mmCIF file of C-alpha atoms and ligand atoms in Angstrom:
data_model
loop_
_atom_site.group_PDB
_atom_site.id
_atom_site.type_symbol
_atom_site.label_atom_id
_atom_site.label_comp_id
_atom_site.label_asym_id
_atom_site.label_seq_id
_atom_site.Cartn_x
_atom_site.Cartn_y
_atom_site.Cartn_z
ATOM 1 C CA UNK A 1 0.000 0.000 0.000
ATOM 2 C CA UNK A 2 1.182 3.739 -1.049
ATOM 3 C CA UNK A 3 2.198 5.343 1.675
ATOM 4 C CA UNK A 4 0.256 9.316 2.411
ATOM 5 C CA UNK A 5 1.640 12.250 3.973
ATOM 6 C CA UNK A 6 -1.063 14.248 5.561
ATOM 7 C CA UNK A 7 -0.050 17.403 6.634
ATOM 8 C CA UNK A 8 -2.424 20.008 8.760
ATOM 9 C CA UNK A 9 -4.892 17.704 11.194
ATOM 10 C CA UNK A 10 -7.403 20.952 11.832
ATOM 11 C CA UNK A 11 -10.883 21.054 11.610
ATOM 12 C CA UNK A 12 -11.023 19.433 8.435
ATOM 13 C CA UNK A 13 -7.867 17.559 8.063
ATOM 14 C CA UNK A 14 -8.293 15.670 10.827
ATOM 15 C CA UNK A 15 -11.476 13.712 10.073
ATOM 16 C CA UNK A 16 -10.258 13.233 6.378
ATOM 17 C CA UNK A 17 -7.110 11.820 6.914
ATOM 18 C CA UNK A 18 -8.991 9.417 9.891
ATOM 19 C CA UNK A 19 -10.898 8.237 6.569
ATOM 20 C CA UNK A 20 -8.057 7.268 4.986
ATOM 21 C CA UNK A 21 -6.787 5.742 7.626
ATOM 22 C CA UNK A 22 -10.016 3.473 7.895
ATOM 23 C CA UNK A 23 -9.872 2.728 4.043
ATOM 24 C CA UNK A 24 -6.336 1.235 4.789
ATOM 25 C CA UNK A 25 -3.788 3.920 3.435
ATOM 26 C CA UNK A 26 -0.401 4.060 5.636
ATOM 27 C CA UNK A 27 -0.572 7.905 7.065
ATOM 28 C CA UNK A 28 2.724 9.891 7.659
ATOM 29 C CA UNK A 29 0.677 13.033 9.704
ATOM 30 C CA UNK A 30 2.246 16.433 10.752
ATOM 31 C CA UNK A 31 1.077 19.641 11.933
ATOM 32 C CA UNK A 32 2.221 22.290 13.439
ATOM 33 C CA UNK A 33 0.072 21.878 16.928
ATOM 34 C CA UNK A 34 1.198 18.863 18.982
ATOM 35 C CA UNK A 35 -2.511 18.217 20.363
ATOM 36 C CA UNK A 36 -4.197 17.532 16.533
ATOM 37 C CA UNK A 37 -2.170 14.360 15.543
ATOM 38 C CA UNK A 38 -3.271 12.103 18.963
ATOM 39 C CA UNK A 39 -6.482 10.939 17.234
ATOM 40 C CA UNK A 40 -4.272 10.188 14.049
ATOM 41 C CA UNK A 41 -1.746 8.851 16.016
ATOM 42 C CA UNK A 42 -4.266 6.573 17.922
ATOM 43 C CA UNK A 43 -5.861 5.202 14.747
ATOM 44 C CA UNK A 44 -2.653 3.926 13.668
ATOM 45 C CA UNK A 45 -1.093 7.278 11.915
ATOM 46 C CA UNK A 46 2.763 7.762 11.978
ATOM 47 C CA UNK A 47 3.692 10.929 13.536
ATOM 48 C CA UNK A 48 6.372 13.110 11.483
ATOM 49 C CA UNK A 49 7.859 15.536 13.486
ATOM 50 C CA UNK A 50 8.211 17.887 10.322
ATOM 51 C CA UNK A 51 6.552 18.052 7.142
ATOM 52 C CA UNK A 52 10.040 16.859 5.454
ATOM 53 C CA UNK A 53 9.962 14.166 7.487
ATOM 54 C CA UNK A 54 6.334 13.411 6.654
ATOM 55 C CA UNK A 55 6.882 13.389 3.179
ATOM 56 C CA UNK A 56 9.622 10.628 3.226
ATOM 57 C CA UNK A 57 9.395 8.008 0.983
ATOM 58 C CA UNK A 58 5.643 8.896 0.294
ATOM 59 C CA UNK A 59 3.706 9.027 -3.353
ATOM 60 C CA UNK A 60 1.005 11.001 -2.409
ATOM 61 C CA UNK A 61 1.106 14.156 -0.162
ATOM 62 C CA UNK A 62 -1.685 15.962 0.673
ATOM 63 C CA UNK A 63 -2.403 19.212 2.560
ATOM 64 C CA UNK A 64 -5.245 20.698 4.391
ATOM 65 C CA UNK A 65 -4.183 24.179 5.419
ATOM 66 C CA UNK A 66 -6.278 27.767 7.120
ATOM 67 C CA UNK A 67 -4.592 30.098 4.408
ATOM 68 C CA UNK A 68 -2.468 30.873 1.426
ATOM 69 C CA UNK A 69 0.383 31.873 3.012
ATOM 70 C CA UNK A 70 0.620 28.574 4.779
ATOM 71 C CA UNK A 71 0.380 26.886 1.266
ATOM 72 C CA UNK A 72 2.937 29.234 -0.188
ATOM 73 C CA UNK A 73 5.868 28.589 3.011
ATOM 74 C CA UNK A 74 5.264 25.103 2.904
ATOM 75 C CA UNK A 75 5.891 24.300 -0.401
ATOM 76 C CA UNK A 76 7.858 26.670 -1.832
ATOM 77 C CA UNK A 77 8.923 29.561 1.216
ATOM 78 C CA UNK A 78 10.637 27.999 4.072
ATOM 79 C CA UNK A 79 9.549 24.483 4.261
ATOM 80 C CA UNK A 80 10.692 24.347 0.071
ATOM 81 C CA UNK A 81 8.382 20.806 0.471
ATOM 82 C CA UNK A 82 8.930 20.526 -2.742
ATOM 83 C CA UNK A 83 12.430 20.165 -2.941
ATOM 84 C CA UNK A 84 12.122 16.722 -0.856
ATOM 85 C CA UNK A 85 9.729 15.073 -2.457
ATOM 86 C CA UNK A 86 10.264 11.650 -4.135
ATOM 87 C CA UNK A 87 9.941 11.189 -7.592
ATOM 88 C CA UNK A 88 6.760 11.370 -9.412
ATOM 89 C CA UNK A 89 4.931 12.082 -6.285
ATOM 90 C CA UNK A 90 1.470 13.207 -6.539
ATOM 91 C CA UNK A 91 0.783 16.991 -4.483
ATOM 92 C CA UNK A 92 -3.005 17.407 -3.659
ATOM 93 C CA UNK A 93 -3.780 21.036 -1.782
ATOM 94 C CA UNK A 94 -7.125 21.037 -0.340
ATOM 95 C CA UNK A 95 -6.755 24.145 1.340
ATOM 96 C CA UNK A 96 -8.993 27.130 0.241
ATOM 97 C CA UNK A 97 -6.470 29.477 -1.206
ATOM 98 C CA UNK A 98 -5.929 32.452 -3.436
ATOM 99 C CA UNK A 99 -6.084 31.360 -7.097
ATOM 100 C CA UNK A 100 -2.900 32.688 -7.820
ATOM 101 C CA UNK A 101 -1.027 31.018 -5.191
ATOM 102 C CA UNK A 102 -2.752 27.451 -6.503
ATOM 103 C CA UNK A 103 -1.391 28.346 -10.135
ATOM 104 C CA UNK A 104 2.174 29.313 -8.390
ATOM 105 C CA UNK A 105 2.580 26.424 -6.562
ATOM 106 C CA UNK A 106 1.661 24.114 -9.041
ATOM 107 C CA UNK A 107 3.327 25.885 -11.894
ATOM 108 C CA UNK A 108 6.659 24.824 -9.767
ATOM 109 C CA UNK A 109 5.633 21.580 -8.372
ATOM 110 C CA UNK A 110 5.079 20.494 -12.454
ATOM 111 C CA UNK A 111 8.516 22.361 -13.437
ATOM 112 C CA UNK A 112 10.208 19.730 -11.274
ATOM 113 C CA UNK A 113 8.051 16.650 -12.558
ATOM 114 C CA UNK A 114 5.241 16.406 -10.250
ATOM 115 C CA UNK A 115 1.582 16.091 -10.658
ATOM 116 C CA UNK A 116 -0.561 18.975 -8.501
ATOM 117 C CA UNK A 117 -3.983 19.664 -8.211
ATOM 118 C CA UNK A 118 -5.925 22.247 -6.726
ATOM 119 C CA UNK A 119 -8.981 20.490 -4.219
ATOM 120 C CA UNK A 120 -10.665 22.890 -2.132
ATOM 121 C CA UNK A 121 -13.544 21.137 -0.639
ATOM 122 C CA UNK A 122 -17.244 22.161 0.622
ATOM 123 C CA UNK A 123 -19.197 20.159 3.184
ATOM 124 C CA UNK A 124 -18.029 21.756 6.437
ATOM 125 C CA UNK A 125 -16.932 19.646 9.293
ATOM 126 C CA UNK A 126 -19.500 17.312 9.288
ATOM 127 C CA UNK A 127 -19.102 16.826 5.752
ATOM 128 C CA UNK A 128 -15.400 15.754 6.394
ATOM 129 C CA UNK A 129 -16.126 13.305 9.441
ATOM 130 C CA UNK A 130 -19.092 11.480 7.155
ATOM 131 C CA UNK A 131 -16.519 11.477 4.261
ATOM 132 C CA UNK A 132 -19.195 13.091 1.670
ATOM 133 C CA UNK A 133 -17.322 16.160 0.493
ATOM 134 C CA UNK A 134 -17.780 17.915 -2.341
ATOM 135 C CA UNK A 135 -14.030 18.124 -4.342
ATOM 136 C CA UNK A 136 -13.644 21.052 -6.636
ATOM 137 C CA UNK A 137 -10.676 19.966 -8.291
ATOM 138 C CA UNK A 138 -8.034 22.852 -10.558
ATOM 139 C CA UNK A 139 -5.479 20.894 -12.543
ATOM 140 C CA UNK A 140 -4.878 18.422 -15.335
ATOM 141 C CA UNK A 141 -7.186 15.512 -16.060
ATOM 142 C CA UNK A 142 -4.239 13.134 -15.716
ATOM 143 C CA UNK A 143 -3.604 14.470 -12.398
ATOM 144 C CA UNK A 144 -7.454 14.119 -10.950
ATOM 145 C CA UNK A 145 -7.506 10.920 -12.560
ATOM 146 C CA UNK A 146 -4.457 9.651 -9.747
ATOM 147 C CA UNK A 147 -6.217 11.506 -6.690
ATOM 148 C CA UNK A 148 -9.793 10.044 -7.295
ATOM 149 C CA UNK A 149 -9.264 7.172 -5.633
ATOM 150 C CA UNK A 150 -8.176 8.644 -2.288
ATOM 151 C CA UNK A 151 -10.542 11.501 -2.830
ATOM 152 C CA UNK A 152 -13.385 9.415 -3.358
ATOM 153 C CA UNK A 153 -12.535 7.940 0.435
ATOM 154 C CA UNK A 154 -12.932 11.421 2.040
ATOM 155 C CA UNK A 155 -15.784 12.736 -0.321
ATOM 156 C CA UNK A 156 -19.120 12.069 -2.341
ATOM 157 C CA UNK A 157 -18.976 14.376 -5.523
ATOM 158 C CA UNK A 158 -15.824 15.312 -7.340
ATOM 159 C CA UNK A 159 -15.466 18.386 -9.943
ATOM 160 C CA UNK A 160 -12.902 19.118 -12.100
ATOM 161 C CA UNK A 161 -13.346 22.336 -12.437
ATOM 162 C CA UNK A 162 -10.810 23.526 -15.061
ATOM 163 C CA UNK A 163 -6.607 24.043 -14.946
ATOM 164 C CA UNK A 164 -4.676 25.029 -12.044
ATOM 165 C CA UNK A 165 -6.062 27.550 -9.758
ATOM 166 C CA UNK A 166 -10.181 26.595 -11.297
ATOM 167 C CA UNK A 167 -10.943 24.691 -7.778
ATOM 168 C CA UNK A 168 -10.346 27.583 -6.206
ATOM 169 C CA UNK A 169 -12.358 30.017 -8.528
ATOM 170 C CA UNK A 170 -15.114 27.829 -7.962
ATOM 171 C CA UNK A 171 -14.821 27.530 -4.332
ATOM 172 C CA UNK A 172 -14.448 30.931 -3.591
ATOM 173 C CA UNK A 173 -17.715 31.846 -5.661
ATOM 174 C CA UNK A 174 -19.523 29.247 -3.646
ATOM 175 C CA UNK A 175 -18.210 30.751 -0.125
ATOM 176 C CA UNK A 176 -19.210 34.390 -1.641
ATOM 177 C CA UNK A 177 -22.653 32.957 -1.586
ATOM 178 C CA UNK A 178 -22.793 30.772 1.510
ATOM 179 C CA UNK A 179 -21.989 34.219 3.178
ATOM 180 C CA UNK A 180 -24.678 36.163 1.820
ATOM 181 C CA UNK A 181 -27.568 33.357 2.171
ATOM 182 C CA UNK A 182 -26.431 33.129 6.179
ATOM 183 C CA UNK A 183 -26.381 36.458 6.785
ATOM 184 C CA UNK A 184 -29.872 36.812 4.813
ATOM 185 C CA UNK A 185 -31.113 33.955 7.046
ATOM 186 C CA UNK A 186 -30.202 35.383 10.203
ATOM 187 C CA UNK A 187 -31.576 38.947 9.123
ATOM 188 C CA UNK A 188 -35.053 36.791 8.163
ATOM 189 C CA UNK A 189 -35.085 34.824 11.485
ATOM 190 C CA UNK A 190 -34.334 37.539 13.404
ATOM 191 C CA UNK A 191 -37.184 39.838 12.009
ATOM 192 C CA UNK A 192 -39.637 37.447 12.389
ATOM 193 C CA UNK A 193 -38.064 36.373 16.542
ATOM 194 C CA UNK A 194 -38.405 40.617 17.089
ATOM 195 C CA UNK A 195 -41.875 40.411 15.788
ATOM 196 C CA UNK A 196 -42.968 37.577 18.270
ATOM 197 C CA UNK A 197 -42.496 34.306 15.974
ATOM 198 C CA UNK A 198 -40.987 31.316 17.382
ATOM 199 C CA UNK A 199 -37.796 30.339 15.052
ATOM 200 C CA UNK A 200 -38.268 26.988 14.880
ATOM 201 C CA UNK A 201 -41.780 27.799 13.307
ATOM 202 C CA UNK A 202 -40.476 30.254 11.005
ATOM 203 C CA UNK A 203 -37.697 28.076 10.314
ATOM 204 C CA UNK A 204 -40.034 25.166 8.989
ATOM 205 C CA UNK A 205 -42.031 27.910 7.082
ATOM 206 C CA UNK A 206 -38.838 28.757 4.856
ATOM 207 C CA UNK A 207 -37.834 25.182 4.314
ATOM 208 C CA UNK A 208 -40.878 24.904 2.327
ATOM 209 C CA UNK A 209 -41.418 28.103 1.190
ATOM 210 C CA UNK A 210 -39.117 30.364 -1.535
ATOM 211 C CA UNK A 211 -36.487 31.466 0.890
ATOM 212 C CA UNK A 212 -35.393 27.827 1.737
ATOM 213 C CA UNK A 213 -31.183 27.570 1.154
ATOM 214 C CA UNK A 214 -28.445 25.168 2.396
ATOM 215 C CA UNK A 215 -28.785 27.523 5.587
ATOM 216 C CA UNK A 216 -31.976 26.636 6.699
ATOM 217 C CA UNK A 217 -31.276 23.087 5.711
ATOM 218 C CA UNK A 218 -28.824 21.732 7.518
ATOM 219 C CA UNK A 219 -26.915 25.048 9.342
ATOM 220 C CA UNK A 220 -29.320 26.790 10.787
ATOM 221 C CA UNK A 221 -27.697 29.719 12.850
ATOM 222 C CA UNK A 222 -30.267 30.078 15.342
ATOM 223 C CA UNK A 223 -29.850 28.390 18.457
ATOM 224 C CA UNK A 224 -31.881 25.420 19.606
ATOM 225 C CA UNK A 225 -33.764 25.120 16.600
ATOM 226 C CA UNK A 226 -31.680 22.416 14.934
ATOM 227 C CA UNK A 227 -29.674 19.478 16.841
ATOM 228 C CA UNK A 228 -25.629 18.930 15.889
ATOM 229 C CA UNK A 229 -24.985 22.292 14.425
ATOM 230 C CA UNK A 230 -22.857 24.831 15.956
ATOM 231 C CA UNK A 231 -25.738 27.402 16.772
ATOM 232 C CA UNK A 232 -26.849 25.074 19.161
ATOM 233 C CA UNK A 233 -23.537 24.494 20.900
ATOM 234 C CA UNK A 234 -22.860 28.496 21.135
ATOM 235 C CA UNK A 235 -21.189 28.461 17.791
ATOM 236 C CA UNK A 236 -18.068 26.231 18.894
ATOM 237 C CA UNK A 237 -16.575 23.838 16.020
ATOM 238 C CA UNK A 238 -17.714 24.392 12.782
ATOM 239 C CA UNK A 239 -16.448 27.188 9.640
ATOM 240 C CA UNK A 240 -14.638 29.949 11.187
ATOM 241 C CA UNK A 241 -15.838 33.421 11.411
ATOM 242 C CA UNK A 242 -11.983 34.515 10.286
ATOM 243 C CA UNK A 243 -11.809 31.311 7.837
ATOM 244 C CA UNK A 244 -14.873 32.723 6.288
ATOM 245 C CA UNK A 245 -13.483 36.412 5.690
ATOM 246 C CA UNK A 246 -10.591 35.031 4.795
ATOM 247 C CA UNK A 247 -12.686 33.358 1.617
ATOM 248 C CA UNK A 248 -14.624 36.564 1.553
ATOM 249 C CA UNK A 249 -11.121 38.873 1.085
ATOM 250 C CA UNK A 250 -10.075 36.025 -1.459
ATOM 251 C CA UNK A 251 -13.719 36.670 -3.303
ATOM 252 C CA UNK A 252 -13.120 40.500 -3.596
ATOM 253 C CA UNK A 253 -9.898 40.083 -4.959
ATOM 254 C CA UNK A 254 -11.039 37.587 -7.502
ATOM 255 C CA UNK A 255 -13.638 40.628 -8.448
ATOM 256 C CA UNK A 256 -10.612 43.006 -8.903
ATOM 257 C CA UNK A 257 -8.848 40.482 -11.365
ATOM 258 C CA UNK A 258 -12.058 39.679 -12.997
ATOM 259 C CA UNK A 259 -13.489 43.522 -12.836
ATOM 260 C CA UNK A 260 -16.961 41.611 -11.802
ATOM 261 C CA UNK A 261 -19.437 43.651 -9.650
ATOM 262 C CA UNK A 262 -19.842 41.925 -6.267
ATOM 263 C CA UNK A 263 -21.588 44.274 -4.150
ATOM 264 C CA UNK A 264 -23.447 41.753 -1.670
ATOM 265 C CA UNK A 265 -20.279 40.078 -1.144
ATOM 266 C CA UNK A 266 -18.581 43.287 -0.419
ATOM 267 C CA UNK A 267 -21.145 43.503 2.122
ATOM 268 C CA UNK A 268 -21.148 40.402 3.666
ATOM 269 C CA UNK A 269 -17.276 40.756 4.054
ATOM 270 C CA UNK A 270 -17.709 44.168 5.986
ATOM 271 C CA UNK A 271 -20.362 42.276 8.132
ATOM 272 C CA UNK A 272 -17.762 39.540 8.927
ATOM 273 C CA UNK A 273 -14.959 42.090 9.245
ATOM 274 C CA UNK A 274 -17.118 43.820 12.156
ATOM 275 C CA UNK A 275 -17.961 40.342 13.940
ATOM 276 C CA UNK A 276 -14.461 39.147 13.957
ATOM 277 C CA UNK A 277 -13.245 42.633 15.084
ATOM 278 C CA UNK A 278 -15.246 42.139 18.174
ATOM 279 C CA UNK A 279 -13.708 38.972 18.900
ATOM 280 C CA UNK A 280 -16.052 36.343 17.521
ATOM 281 C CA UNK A 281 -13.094 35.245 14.560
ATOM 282 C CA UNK A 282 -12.795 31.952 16.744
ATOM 283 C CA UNK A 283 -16.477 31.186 16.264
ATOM 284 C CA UNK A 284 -18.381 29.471 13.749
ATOM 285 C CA UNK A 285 -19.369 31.821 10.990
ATOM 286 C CA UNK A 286 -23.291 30.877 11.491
ATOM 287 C CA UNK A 287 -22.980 33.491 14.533
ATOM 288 C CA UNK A 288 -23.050 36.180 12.124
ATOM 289 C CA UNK A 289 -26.879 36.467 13.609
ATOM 290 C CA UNK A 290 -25.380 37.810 17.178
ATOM 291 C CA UNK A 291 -24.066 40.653 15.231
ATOM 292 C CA UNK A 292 -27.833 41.460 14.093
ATOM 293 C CA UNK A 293 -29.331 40.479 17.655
ATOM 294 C CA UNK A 294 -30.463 43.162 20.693
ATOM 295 C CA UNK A 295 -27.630 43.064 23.258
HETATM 296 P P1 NAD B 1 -7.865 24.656 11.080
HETATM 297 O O1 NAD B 1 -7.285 25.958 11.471
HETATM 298 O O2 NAD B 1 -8.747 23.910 12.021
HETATM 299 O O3 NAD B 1 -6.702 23.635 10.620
HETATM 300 C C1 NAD B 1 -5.546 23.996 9.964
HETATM 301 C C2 NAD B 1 -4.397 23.198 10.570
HETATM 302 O O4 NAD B 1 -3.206 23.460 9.829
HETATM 303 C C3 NAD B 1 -4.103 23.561 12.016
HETATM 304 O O5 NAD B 1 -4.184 22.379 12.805
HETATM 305 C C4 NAD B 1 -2.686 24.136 11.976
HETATM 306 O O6 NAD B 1 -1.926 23.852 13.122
HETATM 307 C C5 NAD B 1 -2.123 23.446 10.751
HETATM 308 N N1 NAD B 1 -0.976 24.105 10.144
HETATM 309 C C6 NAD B 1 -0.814 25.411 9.811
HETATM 310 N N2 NAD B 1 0.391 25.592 9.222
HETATM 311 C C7 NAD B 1 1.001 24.378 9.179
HETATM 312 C C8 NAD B 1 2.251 23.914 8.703
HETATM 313 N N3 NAD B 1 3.129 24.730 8.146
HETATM 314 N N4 NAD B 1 2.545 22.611 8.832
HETATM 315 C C9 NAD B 1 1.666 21.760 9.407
HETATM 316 N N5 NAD B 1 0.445 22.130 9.876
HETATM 317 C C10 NAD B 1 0.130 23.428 9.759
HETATM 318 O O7 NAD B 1 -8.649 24.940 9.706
HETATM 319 P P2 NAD B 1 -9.770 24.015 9.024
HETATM 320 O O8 NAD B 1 -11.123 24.438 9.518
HETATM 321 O O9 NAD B 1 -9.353 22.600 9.108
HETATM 322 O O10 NAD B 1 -9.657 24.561 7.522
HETATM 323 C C11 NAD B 1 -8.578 24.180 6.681
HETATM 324 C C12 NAD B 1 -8.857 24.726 5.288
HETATM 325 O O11 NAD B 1 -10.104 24.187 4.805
HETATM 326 C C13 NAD B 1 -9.008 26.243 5.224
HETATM 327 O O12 NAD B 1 -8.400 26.721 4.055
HETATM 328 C C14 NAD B 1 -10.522 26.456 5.211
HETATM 329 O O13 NAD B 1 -10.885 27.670 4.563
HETATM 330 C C15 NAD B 1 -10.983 25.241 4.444
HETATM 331 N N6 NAD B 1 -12.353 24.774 4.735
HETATM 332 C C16 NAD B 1 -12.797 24.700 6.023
HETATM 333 C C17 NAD B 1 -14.095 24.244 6.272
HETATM 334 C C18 NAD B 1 -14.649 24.138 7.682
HETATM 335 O O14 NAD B 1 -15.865 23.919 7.824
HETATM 336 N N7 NAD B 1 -13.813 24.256 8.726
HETATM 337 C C19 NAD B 1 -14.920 23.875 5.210
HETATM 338 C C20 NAD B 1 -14.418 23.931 3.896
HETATM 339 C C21 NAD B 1 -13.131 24.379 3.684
#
């Protein structure tokens, strides 16, 4: 069996590198914080104490990182990962990251013989325990072709979105709007709660009425009215409110380069800018409603 090195056991990487793990892959894991490779390590991971070392000797490496900065030092800045890879390994970054950096990074990985895609995913947290992500792969078909068979143990649907740098287009358009229909939803429920409807009610009302969204569906931001989302366990776990501007600053720079009006977007980025600014950036972004409620 190929041996996989994992690197960044967050939020996300964490559950999707335990579902390798279970499909029977050999796991090299290393990040950064100590305390995020024990449930790795317990499920049989080996723990690299670098990402060099994490790499060794493996044919796939894939990475699961908050920003592109992280992407950019890792491979190319101070940890030069790509400078100790072995040959023909295969470099999957399923980080959300600016498009640019995807097409840098890979534009080098591929100059010294390496196959790189691009694989931001959507499906949240939950999404990454149950292994049914959404893939929105940037890169060659070649390339995807390799990864699908380790992608389709950590995810449901797979897109190949276009070349280098496409996954990330696409995810970043998705995020703009993921933004804008939670911050409408918690605008709506909070209307009707201040004129004296109960939120679950109102909640069940939209789900079968015109304003029903992925929101209402399975993330609904107001407390209590939906079990196993992080509204109802005061916003802990979950999408980060920073993780979310961070998509949202990624989104208006996207608009510059594409000179694309994105006005609700440039909204819902100032909304996000103002919550995290008063120290929610550590919560999940469905809290975006305790911005909107009475204090
Ligand atoms: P996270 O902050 O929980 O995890 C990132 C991990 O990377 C941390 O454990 C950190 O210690 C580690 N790390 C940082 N630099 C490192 C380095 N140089 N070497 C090794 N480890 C390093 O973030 P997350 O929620 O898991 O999100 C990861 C990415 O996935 C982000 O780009 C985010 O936008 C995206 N994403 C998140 C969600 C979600 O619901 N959380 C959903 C879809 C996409």
């Amino acid at each position: 069996m190929n041996t996989i090195a994992f690197i960044g056991l967050g939020h996300m990487g964490g559950p999707m590198a335990l579902n390798l793990i279970k499909a029977g892959y050999m796991l090299q894991v290393f990040d950064l914080v100590p305390a995020s490779l024990e449930i790795a390590k317990a499920a049989g991971a080996k723990v690299a104490s670098s990402a060099m070392e994490a790499v060794k000797d493996a044919s796939v490496v894939i990475s699961m990182l908050p920003a592109s900065q992280h992407v950019e030092d890792l491979y190319l800045g101070r940890g030069n990962l790509l400078s100790h890879l072995s040959a023909g390994a295969l470099v999957i970054d399923c980080s959300t990251i600016a498009t640019q950096t995807a097409i840098t990074v890979a534009k080098v990985a591929e100059a010294k013989g390496f196959d790189m895609i691009d694989a931001p995913v959507s499906g949240g947290t939950a999404g990454a325990a149950a292994g049914t992500l959404t893939f929105i792969v940037g890169g060659s078909q070649s390339a995807l072709d390799r990864a699908r068979p380790l992608l389709e143990k950590m995810g449901k649907n797979i897109f190949h979105a276009g070349a280098h740098g496409a996954g990330q287009t696409a995810k970043i358009c998705n995020n703009m709007l993921l933004a804008i229909h939670m911050i409408g939803t918690a605008e709506a429920l909070n209307l009707g709660v201040s004129l004296g409807l109960d939120p679950k009610v109102l909640s069940e009302i939209i789900q079968k009425s015109s304003g029903r969204n992925w929101s209402t569906e399975v993330y609904n931001p107001w407390p209590g009215v939906m079990e196993n989302v992080p509204a109802s366990r005061e916003y802990q776990g979950g999408f980060g409110v920073d993780l979310m501007l961070k998509d949202l600053g990624l989104a208006m720079e996207a608009a510059l380069h594409g000179k694309s009006p994105t006005p609700l977007g440039a909204v819902a980025r100032n909304l996000y800018h103002i919550h995290s600014q008063a120290g929610q950036g550590g919560l999940d972004f469905s809290s975006i409603l305790t911005l909107l409620q009475k204090h």
